[in-house]
Coordinates of C-alpha atoms in Angstrom, one line a residue:
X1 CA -115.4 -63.9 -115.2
X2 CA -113.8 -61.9 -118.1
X3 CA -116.2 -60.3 -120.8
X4 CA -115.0 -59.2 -123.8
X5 CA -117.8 -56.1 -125.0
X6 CA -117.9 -55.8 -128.4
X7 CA -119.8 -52.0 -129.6
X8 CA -121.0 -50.8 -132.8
X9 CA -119.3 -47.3 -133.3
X10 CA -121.7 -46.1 -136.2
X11 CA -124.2 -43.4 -134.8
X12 CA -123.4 -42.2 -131.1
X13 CA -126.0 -44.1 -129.4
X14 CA -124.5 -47.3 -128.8
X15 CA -121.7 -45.3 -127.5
X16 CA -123.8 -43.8 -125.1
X17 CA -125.0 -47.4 -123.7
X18 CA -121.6 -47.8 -123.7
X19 CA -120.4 -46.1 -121.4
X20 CA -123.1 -46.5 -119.1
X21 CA -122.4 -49.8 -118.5
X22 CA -118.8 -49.5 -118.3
X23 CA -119.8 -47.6 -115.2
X24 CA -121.9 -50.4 -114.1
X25 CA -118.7 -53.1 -114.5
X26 CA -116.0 -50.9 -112.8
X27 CA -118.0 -50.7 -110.3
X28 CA -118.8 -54.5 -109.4
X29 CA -114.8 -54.8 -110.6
X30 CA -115.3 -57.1 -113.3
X31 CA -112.7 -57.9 -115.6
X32 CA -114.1 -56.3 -119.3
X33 CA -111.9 -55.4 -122.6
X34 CA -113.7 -52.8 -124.8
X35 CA -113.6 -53.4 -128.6
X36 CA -115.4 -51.0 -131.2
X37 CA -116.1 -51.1 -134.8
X38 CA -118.2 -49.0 -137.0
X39 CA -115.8 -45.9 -137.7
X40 CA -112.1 -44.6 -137.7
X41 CA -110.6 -44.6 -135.0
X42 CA -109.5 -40.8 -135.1
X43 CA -113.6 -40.2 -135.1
X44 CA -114.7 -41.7 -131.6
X45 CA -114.4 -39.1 -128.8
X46 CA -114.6 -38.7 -125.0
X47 CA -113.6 -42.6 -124.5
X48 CA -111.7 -42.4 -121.2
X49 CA -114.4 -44.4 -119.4
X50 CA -113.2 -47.7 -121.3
X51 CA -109.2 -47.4 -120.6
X52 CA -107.5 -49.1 -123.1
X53 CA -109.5 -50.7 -125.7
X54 CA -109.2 -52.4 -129.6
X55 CA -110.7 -50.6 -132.7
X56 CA -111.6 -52.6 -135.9
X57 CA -113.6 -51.9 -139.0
X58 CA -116.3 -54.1 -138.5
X59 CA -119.3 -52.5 -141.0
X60 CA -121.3 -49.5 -141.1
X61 CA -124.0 -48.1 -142.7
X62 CA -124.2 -45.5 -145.4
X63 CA -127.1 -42.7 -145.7
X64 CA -127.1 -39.8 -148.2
X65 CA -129.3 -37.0 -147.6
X66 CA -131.2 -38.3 -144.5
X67 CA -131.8 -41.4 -146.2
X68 CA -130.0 -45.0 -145.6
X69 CA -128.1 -45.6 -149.1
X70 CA -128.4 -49.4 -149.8
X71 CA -125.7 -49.4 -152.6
X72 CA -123.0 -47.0 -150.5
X73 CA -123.8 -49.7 -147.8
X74 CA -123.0 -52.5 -149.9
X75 CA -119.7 -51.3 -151.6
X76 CA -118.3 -49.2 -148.9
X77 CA -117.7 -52.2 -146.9
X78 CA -114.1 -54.3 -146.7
X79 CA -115.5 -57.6 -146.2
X80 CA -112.6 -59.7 -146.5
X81 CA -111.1 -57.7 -143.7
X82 CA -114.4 -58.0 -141.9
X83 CA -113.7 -62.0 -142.1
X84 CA -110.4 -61.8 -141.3
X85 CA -110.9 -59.9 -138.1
X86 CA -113.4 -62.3 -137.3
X87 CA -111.1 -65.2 -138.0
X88 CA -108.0 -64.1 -136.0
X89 CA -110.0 -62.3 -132.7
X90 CA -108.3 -64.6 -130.2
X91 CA -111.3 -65.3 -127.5
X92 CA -109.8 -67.9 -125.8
X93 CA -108.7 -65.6 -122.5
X94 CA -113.1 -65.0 -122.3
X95 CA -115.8 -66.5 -120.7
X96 CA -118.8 -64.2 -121.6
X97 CA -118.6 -62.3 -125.2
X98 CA -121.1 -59.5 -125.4
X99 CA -122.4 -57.4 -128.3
X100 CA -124.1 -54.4 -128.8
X101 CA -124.6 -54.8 -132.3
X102 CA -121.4 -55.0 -133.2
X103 CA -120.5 -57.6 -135.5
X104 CA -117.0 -59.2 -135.2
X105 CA -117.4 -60.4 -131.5
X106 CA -120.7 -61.4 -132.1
X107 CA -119.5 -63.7 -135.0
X108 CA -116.3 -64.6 -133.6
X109 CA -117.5 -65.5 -130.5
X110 CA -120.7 -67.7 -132.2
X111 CA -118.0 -69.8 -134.5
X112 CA -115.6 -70.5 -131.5
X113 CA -118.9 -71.7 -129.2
X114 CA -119.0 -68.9 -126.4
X115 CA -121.9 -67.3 -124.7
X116 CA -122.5 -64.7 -126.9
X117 CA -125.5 -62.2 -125.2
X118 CA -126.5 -59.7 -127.6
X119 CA -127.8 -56.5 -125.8
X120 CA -129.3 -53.4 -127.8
X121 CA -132.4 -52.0 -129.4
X122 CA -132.2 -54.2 -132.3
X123 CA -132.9 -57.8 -130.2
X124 CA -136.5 -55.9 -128.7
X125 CA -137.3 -56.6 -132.7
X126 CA -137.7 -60.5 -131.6
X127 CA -141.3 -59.7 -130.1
X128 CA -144.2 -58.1 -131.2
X129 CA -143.3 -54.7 -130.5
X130 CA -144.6 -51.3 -133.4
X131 CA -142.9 -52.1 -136.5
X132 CA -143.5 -49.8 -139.4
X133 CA -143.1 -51.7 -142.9
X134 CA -142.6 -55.0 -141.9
X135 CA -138.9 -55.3 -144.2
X136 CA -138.0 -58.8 -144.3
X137 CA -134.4 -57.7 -145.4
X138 CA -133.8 -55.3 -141.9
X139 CA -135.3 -58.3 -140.1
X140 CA -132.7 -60.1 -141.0
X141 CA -130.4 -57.9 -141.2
X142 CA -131.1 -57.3 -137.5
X143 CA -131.0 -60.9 -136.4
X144 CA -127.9 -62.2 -137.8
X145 CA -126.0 -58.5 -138.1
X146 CA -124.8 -59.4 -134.8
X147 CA -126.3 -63.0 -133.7
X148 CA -126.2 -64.5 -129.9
X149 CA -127.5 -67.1 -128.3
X150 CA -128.6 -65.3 -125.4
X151 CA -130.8 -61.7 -127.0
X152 CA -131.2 -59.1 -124.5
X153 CA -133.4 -56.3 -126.4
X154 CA -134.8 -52.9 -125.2
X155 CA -137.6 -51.1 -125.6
X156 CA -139.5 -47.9 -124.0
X157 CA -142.5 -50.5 -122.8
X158 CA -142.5 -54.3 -122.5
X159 CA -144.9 -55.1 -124.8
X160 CA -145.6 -58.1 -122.6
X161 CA -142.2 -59.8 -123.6
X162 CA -138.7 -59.9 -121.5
X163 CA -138.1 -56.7 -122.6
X164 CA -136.2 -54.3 -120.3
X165 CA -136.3 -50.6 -120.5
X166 CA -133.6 -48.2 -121.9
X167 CA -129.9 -48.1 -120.5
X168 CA -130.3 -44.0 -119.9
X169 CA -127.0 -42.1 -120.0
X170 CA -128.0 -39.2 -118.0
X171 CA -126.2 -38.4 -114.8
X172 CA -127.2 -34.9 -114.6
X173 CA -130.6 -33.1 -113.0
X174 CA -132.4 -30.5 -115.0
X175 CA -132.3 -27.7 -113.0
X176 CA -133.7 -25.4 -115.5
X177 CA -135.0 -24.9 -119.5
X178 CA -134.9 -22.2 -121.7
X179 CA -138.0 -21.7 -123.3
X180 CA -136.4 -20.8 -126.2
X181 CA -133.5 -23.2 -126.7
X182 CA -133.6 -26.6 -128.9
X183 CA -131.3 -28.9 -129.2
X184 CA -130.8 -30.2 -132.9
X185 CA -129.1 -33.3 -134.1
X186 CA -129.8 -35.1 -137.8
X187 CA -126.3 -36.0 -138.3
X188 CA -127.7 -38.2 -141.5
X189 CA -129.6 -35.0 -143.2
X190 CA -127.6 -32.3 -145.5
X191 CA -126.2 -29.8 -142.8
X192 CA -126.7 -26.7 -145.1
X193 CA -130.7 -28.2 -145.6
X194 CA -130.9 -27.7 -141.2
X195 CA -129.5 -24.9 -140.8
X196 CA -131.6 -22.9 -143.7
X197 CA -134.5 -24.3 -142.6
X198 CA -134.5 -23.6 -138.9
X199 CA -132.6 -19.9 -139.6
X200 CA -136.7 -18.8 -141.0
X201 CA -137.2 -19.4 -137.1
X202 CA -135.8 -16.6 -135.2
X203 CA -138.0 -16.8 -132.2
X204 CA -135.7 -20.0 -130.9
X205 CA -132.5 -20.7 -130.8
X206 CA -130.9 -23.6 -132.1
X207 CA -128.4 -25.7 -131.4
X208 CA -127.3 -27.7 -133.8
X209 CA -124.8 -30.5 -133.4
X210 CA -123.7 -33.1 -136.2
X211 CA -119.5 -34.5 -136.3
X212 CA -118.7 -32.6 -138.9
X213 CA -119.7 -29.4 -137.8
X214 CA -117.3 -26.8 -137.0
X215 CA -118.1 -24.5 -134.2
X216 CA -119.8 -21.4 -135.1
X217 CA -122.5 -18.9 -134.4
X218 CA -125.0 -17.4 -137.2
X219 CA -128.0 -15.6 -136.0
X220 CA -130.5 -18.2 -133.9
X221 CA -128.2 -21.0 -134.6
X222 CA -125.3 -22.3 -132.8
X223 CA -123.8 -24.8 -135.2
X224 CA -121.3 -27.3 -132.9
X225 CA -119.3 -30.2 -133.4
X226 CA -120.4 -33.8 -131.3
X227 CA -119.2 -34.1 -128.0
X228 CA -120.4 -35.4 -124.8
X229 CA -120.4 -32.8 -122.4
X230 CA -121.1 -29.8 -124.6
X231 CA -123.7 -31.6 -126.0
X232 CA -124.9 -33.3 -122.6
X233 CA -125.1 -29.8 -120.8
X234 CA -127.4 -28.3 -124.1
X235 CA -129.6 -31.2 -123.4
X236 CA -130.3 -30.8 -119.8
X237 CA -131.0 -27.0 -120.4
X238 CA -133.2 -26.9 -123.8
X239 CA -136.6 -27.6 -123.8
X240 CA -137.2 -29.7 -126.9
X241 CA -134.9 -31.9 -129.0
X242 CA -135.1 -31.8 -132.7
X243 CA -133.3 -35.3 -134.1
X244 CA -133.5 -38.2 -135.9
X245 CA -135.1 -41.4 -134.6
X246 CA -132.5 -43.5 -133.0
X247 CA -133.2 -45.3 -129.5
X248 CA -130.6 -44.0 -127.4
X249 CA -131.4 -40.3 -127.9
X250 CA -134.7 -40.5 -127.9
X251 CA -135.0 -42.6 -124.5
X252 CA -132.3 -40.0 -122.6
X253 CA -134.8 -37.1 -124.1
X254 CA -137.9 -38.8 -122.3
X255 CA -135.9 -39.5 -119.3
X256 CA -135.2 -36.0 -119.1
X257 CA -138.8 -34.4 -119.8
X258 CA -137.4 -32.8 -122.8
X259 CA -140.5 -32.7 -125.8
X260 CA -139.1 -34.6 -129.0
X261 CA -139.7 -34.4 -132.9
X262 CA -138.1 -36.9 -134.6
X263 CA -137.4 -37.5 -138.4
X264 CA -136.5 -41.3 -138.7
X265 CA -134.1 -42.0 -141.4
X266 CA -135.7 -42.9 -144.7
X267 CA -135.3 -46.3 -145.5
X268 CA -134.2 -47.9 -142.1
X269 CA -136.7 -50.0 -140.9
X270 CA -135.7 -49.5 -137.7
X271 CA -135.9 -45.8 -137.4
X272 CA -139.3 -45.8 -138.6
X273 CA -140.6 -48.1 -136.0
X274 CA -139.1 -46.0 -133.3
X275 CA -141.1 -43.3 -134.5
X276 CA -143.9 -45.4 -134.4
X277 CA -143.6 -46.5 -131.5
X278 CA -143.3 -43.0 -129.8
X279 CA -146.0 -41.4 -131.3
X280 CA -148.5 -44.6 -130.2
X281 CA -146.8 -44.5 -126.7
X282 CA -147.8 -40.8 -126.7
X283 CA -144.0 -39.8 -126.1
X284 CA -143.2 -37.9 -129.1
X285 CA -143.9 -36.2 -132.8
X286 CA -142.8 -37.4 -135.9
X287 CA -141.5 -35.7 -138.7
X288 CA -141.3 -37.2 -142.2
X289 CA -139.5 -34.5 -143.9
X290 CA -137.7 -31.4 -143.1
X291 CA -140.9 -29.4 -144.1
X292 CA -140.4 -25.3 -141.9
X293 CA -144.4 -25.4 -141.4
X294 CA -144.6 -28.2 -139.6
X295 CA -141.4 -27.6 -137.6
X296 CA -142.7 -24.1 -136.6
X297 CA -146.4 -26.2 -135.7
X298 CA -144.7 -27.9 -133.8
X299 CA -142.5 -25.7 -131.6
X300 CA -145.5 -23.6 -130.8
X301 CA -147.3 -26.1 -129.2
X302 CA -147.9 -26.6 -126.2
X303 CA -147.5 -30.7 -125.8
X304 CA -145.1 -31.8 -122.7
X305 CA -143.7 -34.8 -121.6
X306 CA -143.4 -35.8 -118.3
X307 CA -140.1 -37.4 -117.5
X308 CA -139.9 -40.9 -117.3
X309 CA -137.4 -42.1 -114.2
X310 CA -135.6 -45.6 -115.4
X311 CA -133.8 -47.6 -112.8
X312 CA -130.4 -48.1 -113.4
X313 CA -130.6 -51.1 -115.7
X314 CA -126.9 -51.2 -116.6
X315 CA -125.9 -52.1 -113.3
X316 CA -128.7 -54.6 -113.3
X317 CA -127.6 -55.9 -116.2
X318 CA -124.4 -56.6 -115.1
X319 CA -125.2 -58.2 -111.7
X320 CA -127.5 -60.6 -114.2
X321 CA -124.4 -61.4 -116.0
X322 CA -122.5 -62.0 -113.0
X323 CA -124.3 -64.5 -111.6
X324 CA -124.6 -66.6 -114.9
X325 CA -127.9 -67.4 -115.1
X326 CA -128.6 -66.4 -118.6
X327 CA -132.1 -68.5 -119.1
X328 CA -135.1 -66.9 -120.5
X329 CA -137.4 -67.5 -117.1
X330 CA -134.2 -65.3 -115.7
X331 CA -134.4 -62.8 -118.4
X332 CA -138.2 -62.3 -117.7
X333 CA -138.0 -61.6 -113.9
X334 CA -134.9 -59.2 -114.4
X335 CA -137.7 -57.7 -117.4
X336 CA -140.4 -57.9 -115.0
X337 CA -138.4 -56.5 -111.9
X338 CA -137.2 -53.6 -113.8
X339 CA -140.5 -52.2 -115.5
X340 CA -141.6 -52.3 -111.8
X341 CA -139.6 -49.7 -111.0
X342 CA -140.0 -46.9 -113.8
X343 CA -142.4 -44.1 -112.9
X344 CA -143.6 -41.3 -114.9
X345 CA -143.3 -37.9 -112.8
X346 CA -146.8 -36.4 -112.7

């Protein structure tokens, strides 16, 4: 079998799926070319897990000011490049296309007639799960952003549908936490608008990571560019996580134990039903503006959260792909087989 894994580069989170389950498919030596889209190509980092691999355009979304921009969105976007990508992507080498919301080898593949299996957050919006403001534009936007005939969503509880839990990029134990230490990272808010709001908290230390930081140290806040490891080894030590409310994140904070505020992006349906979600699942805080009182409320408490242990779903995942039974009494027992296996410490 030879997959061709098609990855939406906008955000870090897909990313972080990513390379999860490019673990998972070296390891059963499957035959997978990576393609991205989303961003330049001089902006993705640490990408030595997926070898050689193709970079496109694809689309992305715009936000200003921790809000998603609907006109930057529309015009920032090359779409006649977008449909000549999807035109000439030469698929004929694959058997299996799969898309993490990324849209050129989710279309291609759909107009040429392959097995497309869309895998993500976005496909868990299928079933009933929290949604805040029911947008019929995101709907849609969601469905056919990235279409397949086989939708594989994810969600931090099943909802009672073939949901499976979160792909968790974490490969490291918490040994310890700093009291003190909290990880920031609203890469869609005004950088200048963070950091002068969480300076008027010197009793923690901050670290706060966004791409287009440059590294540097002021009082209680360490301002640092993205990266994985830097950012990976600040996560396992801090005690709480300040960010906005994307799925990825948030489901490697709970699988850590690490307490979470999030402040979904304004405007993005999906962001907002995360936050949702987490604060009726009892796993998180939500924050709908950067407003200090609430911030410092919120540090001082004392709410925890236990860690959640996952199994390793992208390896599942890719044995279910291997054996090419992609039917939705299949997708239910992996859903139900998986789910049987995440614990909550106590």
């Amino acid at each position: 079998m030879k997959i061709l894994y098609g990855v939406q580069g906008t955000g870090n989170g897909h990313l972080s799926r990513a390379r999860a389950m490019a673990r998972a498919f070296a390891a059963k030596n499957l035959d997978v070319d990576y393609f991205f889209s989303g961003r330049p190509a001089d902006r993705f980092f640490d990408m030595q897990v997926f070898g050689s691999f193709r970079v496109c355009d694809g689309l992305t979304f715009a936000s200003s000011n921790g809000s998603l921009s609907y006109l930057k969105t529309v015009f920032g976007n090359n779409y006649w490049r977008l449909l000549r990508d999807v035109w000439t992507l030469d698929l004929s080498d694959y058997d299996l296309v799969l898309t993490d919301f990324e849209p050129i080898t989710a279309w291609a593949g759909w107009l040429r007639g392959k097995t497309v299996v869309s895998m993500g957050h976005q496909p868990a919006f299928d079933y009933p799960v929290p949604v805040a403001g029911n947008d019929l534009r995101s709907r849609f936007v969601m469905r056919v952003f990235a279409p397949g005939s086989v939708r594989l969503g994810m969600h931090w509880d099943s909802f009672k549908a073939p949901i499976l839990p979160p792909i968790v990029n974490v490969d490291h134990e918490v040994t310890s936490s700093d009291a003190r230490k909290v990880v920031v990272y609203l890469p869609f808010e005004n950088q200048l608008d963070v950091q002068a709001l969480l300076a008027q908290i010197p009793e923690y230390d901050f670290y706060i990571y966004a791409p287009d930081n440059t590294a540097a140290r002021r009082a209680n806040l360490h301002i640092l560019p993205t990266s994985l490891k830097g950012f990976q080894s600040d996560l396992s030590s801090c005690a709480a996580v300040i960010c906005n409310a994307g799925f990825e994140l948030s489901s490697e904070c709970l699988a850590l134990g690490k307490r979470l505020l999030v402040k979904p992006l304004s405007r993005q349906m999906e962001q907002s039903s995360n936050a949702l979600a987490l604060r009726q699942l009892g796993y998180g805080s939500v924050l709908e503006t950067l407003a200090l009182d609430q911030v410092r409320r919120w540090l001082h408490s004392s709410a925890t959260i236990p860690p959640i242990r996952y199994p390793d779903v992208a390896g599942e995942i890719v044995q279910w792909l291997s054996q090419g039974d992609l039917q939705k009494t299949s997708q239910q027992a992996l859903s139900d087989r998986l789910w049987e296996r995440v614990s909550i410490e106590s």
